[in-house]
Tab-separated table of C-alpha atoms in Angstrom:
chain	number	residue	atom	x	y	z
A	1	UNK	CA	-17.286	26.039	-7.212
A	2	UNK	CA	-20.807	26.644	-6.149
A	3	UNK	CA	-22.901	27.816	-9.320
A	4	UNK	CA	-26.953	28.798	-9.012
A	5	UNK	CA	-28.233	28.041	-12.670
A	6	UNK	CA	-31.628	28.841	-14.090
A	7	UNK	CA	-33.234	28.446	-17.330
A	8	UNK	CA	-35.800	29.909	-19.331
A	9	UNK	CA	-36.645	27.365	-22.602
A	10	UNK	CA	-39.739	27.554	-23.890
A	11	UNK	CA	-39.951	24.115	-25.795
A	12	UNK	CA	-41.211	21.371	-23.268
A	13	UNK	CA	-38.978	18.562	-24.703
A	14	UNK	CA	-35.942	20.469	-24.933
A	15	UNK	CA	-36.716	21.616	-21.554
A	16	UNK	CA	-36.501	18.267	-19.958
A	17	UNK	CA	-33.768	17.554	-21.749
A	18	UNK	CA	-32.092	20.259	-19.653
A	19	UNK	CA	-33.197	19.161	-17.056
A	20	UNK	CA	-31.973	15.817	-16.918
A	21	UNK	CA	-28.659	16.912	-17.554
A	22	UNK	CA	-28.609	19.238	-14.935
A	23	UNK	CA	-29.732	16.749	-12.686
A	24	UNK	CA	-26.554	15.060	-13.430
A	25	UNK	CA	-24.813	17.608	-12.001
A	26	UNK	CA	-26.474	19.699	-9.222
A	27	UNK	CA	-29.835	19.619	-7.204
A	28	UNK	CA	-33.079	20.724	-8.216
A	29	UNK	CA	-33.773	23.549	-5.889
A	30	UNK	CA	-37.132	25.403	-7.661
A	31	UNK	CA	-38.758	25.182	-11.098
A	32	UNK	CA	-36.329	26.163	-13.237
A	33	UNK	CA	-33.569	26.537	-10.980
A	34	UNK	CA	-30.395	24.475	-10.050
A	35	UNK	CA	-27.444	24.016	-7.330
A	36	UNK	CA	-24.331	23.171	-8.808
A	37	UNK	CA	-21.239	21.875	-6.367
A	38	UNK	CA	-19.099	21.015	-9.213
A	39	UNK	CA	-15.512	21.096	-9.895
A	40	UNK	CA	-14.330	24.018	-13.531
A	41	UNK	CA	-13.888	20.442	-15.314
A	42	UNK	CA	-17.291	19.916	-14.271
A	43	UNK	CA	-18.571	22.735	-15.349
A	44	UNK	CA	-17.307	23.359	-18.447
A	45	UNK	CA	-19.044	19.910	-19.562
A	46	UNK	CA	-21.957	20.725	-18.269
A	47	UNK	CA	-21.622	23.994	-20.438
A	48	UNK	CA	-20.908	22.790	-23.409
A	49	UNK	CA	-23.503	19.836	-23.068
A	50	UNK	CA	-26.229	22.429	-22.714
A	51	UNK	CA	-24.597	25.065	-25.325
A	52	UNK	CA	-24.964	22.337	-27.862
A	53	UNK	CA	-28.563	21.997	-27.194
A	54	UNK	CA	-30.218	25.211	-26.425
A	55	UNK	CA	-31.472	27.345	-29.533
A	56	UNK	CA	-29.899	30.630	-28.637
A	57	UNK	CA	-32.467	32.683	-30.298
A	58	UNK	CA	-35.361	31.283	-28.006
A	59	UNK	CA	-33.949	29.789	-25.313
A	60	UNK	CA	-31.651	31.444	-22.178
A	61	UNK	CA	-29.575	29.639	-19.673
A	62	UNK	CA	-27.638	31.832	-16.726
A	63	UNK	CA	-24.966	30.578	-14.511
A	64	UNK	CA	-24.349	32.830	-11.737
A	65	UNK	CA	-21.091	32.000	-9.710
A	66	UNK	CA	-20.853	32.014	-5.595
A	67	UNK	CA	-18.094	32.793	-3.731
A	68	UNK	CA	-17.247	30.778	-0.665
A	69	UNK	CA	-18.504	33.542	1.735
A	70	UNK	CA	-21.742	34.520	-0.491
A	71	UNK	CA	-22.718	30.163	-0.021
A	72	UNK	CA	-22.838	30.468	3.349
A	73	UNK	CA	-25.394	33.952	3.129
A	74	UNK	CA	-27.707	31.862	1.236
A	75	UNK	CA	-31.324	32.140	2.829
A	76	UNK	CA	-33.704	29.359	2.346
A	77	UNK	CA	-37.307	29.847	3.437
A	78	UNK	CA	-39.419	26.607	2.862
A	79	UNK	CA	-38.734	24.005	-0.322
A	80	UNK	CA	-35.860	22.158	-1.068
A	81	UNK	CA	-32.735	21.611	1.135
A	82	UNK	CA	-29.112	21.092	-0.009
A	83	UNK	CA	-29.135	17.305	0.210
A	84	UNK	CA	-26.880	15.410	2.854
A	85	UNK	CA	-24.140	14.093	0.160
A	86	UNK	CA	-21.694	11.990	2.360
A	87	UNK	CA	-23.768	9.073	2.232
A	88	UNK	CA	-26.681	8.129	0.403
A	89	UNK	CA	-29.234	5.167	1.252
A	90	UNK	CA	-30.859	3.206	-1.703
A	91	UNK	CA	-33.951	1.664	0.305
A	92	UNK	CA	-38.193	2.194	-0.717
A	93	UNK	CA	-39.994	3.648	2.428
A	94	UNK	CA	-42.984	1.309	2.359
A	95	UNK	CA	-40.657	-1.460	3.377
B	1	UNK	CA	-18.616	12.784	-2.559
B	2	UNK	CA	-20.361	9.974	-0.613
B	3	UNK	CA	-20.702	6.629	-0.445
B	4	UNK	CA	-24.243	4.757	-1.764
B	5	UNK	CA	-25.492	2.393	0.130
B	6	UNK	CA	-27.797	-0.076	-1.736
B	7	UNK	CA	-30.174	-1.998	1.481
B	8	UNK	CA	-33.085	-2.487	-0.719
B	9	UNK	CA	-33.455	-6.552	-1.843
B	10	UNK	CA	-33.332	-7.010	-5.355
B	11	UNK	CA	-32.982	-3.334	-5.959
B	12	UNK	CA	-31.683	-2.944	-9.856
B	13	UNK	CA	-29.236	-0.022	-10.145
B	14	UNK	CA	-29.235	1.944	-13.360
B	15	UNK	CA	-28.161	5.055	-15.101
B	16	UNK	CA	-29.846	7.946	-16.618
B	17	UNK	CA	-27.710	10.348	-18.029
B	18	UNK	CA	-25.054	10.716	-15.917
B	19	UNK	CA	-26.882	9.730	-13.316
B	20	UNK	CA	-27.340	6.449	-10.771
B	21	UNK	CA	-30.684	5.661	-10.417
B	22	UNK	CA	-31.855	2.570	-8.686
B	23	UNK	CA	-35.324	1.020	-8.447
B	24	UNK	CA	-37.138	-1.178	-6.516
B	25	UNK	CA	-40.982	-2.299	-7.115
B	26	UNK	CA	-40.883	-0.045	-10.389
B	27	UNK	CA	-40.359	2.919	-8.064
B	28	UNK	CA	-37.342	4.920	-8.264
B	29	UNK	CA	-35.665	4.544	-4.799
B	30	UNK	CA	-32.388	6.915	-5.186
B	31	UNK	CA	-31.682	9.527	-8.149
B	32	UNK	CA	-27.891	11.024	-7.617
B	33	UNK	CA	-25.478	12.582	-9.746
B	34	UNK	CA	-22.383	10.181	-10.481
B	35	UNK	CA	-19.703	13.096	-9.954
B	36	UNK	CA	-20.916	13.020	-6.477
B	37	UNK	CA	-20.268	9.267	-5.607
B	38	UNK	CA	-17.121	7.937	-4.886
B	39	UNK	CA	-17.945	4.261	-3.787
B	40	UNK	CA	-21.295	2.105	-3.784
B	41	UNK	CA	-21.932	-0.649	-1.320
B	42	UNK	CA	-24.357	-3.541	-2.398
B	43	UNK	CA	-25.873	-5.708	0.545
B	44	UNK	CA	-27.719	-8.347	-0.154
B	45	UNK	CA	-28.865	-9.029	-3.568
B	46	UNK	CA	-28.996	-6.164	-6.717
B	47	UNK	CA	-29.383	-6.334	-10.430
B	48	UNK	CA	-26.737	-4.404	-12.212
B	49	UNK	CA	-26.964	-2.947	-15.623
B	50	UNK	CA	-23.892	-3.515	-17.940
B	51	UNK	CA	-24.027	0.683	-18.525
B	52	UNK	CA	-23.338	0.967	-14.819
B	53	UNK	CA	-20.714	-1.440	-14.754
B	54	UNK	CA	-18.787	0.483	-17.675
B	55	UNK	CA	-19.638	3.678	-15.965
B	56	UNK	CA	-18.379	2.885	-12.900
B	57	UNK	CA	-14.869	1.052	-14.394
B	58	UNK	CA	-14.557	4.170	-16.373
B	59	UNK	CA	-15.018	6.752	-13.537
B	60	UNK	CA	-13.303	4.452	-10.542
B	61	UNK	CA	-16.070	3.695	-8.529
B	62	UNK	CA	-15.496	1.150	-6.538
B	63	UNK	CA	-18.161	-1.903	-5.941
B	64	UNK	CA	-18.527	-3.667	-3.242
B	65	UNK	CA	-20.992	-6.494	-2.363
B	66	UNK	CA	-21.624	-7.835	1.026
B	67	UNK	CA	-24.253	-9.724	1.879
B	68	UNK	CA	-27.054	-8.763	4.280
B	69	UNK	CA	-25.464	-9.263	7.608
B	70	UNK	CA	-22.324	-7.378	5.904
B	71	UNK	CA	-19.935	-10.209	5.246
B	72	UNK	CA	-17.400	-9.741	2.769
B	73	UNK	CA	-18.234	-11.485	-0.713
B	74	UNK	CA	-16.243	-9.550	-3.552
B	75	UNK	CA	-15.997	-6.564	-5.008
B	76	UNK	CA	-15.724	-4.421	-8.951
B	77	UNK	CA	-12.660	-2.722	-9.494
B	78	UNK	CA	-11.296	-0.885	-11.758
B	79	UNK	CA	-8.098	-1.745	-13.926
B	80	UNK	CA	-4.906	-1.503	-11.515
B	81	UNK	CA	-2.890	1.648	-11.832
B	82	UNK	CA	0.394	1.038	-14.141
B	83	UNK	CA	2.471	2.105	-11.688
B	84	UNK	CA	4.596	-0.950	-12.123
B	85	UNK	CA	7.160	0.571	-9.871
B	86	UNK	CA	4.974	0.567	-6.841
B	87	UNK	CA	3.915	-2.924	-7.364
B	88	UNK	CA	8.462	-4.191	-7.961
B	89	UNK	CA	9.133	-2.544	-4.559
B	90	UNK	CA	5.957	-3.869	-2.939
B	91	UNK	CA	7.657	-7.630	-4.533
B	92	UNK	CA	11.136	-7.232	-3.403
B	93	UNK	CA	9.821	-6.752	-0.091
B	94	UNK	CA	8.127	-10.571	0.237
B	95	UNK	CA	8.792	-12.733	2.792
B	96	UNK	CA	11.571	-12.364	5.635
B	97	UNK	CA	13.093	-9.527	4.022
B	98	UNK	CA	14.142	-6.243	6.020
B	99	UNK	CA	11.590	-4.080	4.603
B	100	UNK	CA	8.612	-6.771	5.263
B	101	UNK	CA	9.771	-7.388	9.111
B	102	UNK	CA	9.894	-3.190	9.501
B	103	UNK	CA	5.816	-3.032	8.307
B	104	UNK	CA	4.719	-5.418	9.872
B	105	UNK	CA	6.509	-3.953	13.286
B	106	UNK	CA	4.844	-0.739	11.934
B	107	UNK	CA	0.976	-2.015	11.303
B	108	UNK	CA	1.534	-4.148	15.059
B	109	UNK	CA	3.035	-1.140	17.030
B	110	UNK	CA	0.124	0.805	15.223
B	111	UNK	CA	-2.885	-1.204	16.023
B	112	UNK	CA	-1.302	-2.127	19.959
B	113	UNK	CA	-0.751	1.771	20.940
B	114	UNK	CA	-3.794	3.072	19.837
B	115	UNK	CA	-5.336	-0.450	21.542
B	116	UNK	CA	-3.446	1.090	24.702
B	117	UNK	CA	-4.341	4.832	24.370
B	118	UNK	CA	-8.210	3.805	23.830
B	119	UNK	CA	-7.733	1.868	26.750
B	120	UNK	CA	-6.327	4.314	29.012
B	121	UNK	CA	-8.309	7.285	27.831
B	122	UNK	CA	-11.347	5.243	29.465
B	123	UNK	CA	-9.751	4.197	32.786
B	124	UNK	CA	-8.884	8.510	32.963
B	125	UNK	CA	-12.467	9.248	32.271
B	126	UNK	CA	-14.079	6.140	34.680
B	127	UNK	CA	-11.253	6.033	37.729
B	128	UNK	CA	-13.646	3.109	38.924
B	129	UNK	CA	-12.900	0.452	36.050
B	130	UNK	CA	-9.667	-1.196	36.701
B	131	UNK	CA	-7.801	-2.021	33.617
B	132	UNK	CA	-4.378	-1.507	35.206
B	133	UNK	CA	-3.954	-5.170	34.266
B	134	UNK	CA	-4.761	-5.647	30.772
B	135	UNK	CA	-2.905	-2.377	30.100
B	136	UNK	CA	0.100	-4.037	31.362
B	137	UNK	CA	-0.352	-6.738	29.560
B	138	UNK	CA	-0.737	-4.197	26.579
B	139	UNK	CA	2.470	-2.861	27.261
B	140	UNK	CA	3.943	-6.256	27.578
B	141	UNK	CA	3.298	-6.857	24.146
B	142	UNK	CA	4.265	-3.706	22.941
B	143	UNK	CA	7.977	-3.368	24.437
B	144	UNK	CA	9.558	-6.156	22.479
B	145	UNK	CA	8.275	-4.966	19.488
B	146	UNK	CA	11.189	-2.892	18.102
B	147	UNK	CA	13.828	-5.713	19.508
B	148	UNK	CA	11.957	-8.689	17.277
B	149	UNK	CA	13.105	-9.341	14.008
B	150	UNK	CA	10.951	-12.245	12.915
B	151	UNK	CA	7.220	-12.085	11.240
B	152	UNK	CA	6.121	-14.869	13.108
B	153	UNK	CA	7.222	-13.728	16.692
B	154	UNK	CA	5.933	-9.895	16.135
B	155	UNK	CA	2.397	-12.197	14.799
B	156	UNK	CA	2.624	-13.649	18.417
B	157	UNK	CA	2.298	-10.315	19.832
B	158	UNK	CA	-0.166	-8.801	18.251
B	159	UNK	CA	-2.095	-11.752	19.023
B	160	UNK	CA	-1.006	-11.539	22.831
B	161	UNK	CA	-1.688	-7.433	22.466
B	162	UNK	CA	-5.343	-7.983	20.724
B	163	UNK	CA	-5.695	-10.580	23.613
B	164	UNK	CA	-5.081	-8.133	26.167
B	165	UNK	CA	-7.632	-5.524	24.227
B	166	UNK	CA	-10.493	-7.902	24.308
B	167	UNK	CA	-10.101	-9.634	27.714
B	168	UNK	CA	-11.506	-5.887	28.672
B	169	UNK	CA	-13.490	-5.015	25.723
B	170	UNK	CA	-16.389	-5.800	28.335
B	171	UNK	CA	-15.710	-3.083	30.323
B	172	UNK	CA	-15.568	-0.423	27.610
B	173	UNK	CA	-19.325	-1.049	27.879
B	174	UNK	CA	-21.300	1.244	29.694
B	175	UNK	CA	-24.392	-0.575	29.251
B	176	UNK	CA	-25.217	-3.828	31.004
B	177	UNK	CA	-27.657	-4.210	27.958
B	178	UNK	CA	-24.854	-5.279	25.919
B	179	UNK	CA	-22.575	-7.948	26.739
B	180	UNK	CA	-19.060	-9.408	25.380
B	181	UNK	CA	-17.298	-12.473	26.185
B	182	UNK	CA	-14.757	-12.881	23.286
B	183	UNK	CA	-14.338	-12.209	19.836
B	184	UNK	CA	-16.417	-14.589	17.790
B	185	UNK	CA	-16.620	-14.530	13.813
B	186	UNK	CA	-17.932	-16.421	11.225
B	187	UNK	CA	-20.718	-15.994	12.129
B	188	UNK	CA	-20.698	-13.272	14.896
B	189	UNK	CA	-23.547	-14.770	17.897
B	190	UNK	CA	-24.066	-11.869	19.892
B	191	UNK	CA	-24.759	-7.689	18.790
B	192	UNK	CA	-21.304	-6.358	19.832
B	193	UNK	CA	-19.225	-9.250	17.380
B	194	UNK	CA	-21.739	-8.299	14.666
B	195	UNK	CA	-21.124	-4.990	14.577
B	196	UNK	CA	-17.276	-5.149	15.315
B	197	UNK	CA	-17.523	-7.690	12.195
B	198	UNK	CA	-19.408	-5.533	10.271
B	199	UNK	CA	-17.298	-2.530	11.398
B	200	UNK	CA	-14.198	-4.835	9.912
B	201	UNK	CA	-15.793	-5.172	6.188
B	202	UNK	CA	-16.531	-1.799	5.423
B	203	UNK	CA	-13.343	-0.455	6.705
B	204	UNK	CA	-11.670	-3.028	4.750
B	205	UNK	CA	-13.591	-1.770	1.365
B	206	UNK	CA	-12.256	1.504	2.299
B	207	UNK	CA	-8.653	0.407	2.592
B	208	UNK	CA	-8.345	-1.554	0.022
B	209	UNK	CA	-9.935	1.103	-2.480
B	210	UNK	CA	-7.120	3.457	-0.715
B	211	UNK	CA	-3.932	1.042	-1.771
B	212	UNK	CA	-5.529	0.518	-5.437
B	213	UNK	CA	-5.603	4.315	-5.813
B	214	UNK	CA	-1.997	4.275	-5.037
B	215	UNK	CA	-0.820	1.328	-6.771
B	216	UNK	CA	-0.477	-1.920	-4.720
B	217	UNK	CA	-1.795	-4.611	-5.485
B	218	UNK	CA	-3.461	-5.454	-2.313
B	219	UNK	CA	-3.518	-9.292	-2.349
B	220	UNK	CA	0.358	-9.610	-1.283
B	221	UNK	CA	0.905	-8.377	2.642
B	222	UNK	CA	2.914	-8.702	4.821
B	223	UNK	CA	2.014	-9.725	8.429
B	224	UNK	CA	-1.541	-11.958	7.215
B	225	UNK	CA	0.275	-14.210	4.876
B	226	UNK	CA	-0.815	-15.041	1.222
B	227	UNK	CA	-4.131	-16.943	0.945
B	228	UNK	CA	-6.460	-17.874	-2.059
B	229	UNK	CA	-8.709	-14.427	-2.502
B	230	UNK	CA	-7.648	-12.785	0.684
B	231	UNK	CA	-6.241	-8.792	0.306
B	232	UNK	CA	-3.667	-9.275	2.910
B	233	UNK	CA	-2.303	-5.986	2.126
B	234	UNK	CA	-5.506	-4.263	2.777
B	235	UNK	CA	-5.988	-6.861	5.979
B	236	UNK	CA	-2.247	-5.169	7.323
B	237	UNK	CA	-3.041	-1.654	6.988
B	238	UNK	CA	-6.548	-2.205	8.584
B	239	UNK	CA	-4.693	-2.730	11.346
B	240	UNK	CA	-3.814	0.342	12.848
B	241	UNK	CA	-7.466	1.713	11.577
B	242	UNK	CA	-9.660	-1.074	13.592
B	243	UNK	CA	-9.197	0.537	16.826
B	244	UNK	CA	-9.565	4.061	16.055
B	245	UNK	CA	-12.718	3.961	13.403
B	246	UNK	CA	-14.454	0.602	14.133
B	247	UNK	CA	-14.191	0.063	17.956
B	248	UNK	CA	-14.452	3.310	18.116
B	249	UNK	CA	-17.808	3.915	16.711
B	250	UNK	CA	-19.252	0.430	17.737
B	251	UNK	CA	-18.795	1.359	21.825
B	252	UNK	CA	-19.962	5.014	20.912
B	253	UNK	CA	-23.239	3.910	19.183
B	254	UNK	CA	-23.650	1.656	22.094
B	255	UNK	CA	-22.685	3.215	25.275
B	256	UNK	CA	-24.797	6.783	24.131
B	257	UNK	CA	-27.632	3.828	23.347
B	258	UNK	CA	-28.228	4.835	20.183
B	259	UNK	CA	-28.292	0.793	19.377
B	260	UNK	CA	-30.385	-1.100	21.519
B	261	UNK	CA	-31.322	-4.841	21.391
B	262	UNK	CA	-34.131	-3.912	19.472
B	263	UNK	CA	-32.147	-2.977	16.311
B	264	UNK	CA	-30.920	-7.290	16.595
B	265	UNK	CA	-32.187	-10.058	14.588
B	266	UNK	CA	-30.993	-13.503	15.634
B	267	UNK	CA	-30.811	-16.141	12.674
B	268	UNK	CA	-32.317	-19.305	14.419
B	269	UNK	CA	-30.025	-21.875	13.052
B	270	UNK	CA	-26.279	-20.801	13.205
B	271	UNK	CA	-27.056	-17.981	15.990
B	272	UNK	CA	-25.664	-15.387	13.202
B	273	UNK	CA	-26.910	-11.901	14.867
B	274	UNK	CA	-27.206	-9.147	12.371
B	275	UNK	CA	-29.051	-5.582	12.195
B	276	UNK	CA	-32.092	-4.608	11.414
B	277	UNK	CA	-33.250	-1.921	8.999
B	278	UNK	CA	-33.289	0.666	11.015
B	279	UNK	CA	-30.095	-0.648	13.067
B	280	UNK	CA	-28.429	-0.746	9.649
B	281	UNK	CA	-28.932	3.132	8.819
B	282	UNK	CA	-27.697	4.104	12.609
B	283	UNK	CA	-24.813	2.182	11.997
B	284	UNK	CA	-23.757	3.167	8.733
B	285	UNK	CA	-24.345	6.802	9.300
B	286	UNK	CA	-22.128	6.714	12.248
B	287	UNK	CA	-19.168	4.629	10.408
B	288	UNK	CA	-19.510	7.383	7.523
B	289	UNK	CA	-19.704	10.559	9.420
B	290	UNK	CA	-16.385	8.762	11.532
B	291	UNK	CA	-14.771	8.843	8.263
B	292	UNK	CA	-15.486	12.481	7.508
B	293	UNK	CA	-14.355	13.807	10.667
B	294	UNK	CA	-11.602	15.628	11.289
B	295	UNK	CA	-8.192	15.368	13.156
B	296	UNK	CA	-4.592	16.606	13.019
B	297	UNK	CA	-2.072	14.264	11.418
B	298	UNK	CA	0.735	13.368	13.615
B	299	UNK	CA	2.519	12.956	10.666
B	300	UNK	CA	1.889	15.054	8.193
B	301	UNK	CA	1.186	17.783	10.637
B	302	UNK	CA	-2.014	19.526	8.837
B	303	UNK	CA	-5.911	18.247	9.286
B	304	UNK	CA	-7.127	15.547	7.421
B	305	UNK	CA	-10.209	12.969	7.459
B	306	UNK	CA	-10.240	9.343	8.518
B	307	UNK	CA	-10.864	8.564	4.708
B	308	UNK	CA	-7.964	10.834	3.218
B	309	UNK	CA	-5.684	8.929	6.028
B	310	UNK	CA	-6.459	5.518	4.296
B	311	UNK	CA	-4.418	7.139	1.314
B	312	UNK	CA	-1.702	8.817	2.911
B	313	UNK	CA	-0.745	5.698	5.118
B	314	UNK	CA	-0.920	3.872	1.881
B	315	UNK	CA	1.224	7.033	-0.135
B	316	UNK	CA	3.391	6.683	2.883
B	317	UNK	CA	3.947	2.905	2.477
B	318	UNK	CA	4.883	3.367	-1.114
B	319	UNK	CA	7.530	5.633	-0.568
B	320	UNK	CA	9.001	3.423	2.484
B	321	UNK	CA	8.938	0.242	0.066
B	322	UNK	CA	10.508	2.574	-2.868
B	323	UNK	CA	13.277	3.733	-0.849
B	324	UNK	CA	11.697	7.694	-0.580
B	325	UNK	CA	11.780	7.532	3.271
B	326	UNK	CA	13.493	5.882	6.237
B	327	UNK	CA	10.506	4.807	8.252
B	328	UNK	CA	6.893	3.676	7.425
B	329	UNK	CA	4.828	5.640	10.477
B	330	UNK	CA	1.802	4.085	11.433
B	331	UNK	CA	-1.109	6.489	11.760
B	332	UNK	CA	-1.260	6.368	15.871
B	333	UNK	CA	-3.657	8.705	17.866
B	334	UNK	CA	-3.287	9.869	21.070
């Protein structure tokens, strides 16, 4: 399933603590916004690894689901692109 | 899911979070999430962390390591599945028995017809080649094969078959940039063995990741007999793969010139020829989009990739050896 998740925390070091973990799982698209390909196993680690961290009273998180046909309508104007993930090269441009 | 490719020399791979990360220089060269990785290549040399190395046992991620011209050294693999069952009918099957001599007529007919249909596909499409000979020959090979009943005889044809294949390979060229006499290995000494060879080792990563998923264990085959460290298992079902991934993508990189001499080192001593950086990501992009792409199964009769067909000719072999189904079917395209 295809999940946009964004974040509102207001505590930097609990904020990059989300962050990290939801790098683990999707792609950064904009500041406090992720893509999420991910399998419901998937996800429902990833949602109780940031339930257990977030203070509820302060802090927000918001998964909002795509369907299949609502992916492909997505619009992207400038920033970030989906990243290519059938193959992946581990190599440092200067060389 | 994707595969990783590690080029950088003495890149060390790590893990944050659930992450891969590798480095090179102190610079963070690659950052992906581990659910989306389902094998990592090494070539060349790469420091490992001992978290990774759990990680990837625990999630079965496959490891290979080649070295920098892509020849085979070993690979990390997870524990074996305990399907013991699998692994019994894949043991009864040993030597001259019925079962072995019907694979190994399976992986020969395989590799020889699509050999045959590659061939005639490109005298249809260039009338002015003339490979009415060595398809012949092809077909010579490939008659008997139902009629034999011995390993060693059926080995005598596929080498006549493969002969046949390569005594044109030349002309499957359609650039005069490029040139092939034979089939050399160990090490390759001209651009078109190199790649072929190179071709060869990550298919064979690929296959042999396919029959550990299903349960062999892919060091006892059947038509490449048992040797010290060699997967002959993995070597026999390669077969019928070689001529529709590998050659396939080595004579299109080269005949739309999207390889030129330029992407070529030459090794001054032993004449080994291997790729350059930038040959390197050509190549490997074009073997992994090959294995993404789509085609009907002649089998199975619905659409699969090249990389879900490793598994089902390898699901297919374990329920010939267990008795499930009459015939093992190669995977042959037409």
């Amino acid at each position: 399933m295809y999940i946009v998740v964004s974040y509102d925390i207001p505590e930097d070091k609990r904020r990059t603590k989300i962050h990290s973990i939801l790098k683990s799982y999707g792609q950064w698209m904009q500041l406090s916004v992720f893509e999420c390909d991910i399998t419901s196993t998937q996800y429902a680690k990833l949602r109780s690894r940031l339930s257990k961290l977030i203070k509820p009273d302060t802090d927000s998180v918001r998964f909002y689901f795509l369907c299949g046909c609502c992916q492909r309508k997505v619009e992207r104007i400038g920033g970030e692109q989906p990243r290519d993930e059938t193959i992946f090269f581990a190599e440092s441009p200067s060389t | 899911m994707g595969t990783v490719y590690v080029t950088q020399i003495d890149a060390f791979i790590g893990k944050i979070d659930e992450r891969l990360t590798v480095k090179a220089e102190q610079k963070t060269i690659l950052d992906i999430p581990l659910i989306k990785i389902e094998g990592i290549v090494v070539l060349g040399r790469a420091t490992i962390s001992p978290a990774v190395v759990n990680e990837l046992l625990d999630r079965h991620i496959c490891l290979t390591f080649l070295t920098q011209s892509g020849r085979y050294l070993g690979r990390l693999e997870p524990e074996v599945t305990k399907n013991i069952f699998v692994r019994k009918a894949q043991w009864q099957a040993v030597g001259e028995s019925q079962p072995a001599i019907h694979l190994v007529r399976g992986f020969v007919r395989g590799k020889l017809k699509n050999y045959r249909h590659s061939l005639l596909r490109t005298q249809r499409e260039h009338p002015d080649i003339d490979l009415n000979n060595n398809i012949t020959r092809l077909e010579n090979a490939i008659a008997p094969i139902e009629k034999t009943n011995n390993i060693d005889s059926l080995r005598g044809l596929e080498g006549a078959g493969s002969a046949a294949y390569f005594g044109c390979f030349q002309q499957l060229i359609k650039t005069s940039e490029f040139q092939f006499e034979a089939r050399r290995r160990r090490p390759p000494t001209d651009p078109v063995n190199a790649l072929l060879s190179f071709g060869y080792s990550l298919l064979r990563h690929d296959v042999q990741s396919a029959l550990n998923i299903v349960g062999f264990d892919p060091y006892l085959g059947y038509l490449h007999v048992e040797r010290y460290g060699r997967p002959s298992l993995a070597l026999d079902l390669m077969e019928e793969f070689r001529p529709l991934i590998v050659d396939a993508v080595v004579l299109s990189l080269i005949n739309k010139r999207s390889l030129t001499l330029t992407d070529f080192t030459t090794e001054p001593l032993s004449g080994a020829v291997s790729l350059t950086k930038e040959g390197l990501h050509t190549f490997l992009r074009a073997y992994e989009q090959k294995k993404q792409s789509n085609f009907k199964h002649p089998v199975m009769g619905n659409k699969c990739t090249y990389q879900e067909a490793f598994e089902i000719q390898a699901r297919l072999l374990s329920k010939y050896l267990m008795n499930e189904i009459e015939k093992y079917p190669p995977l042959i395209l037409k």
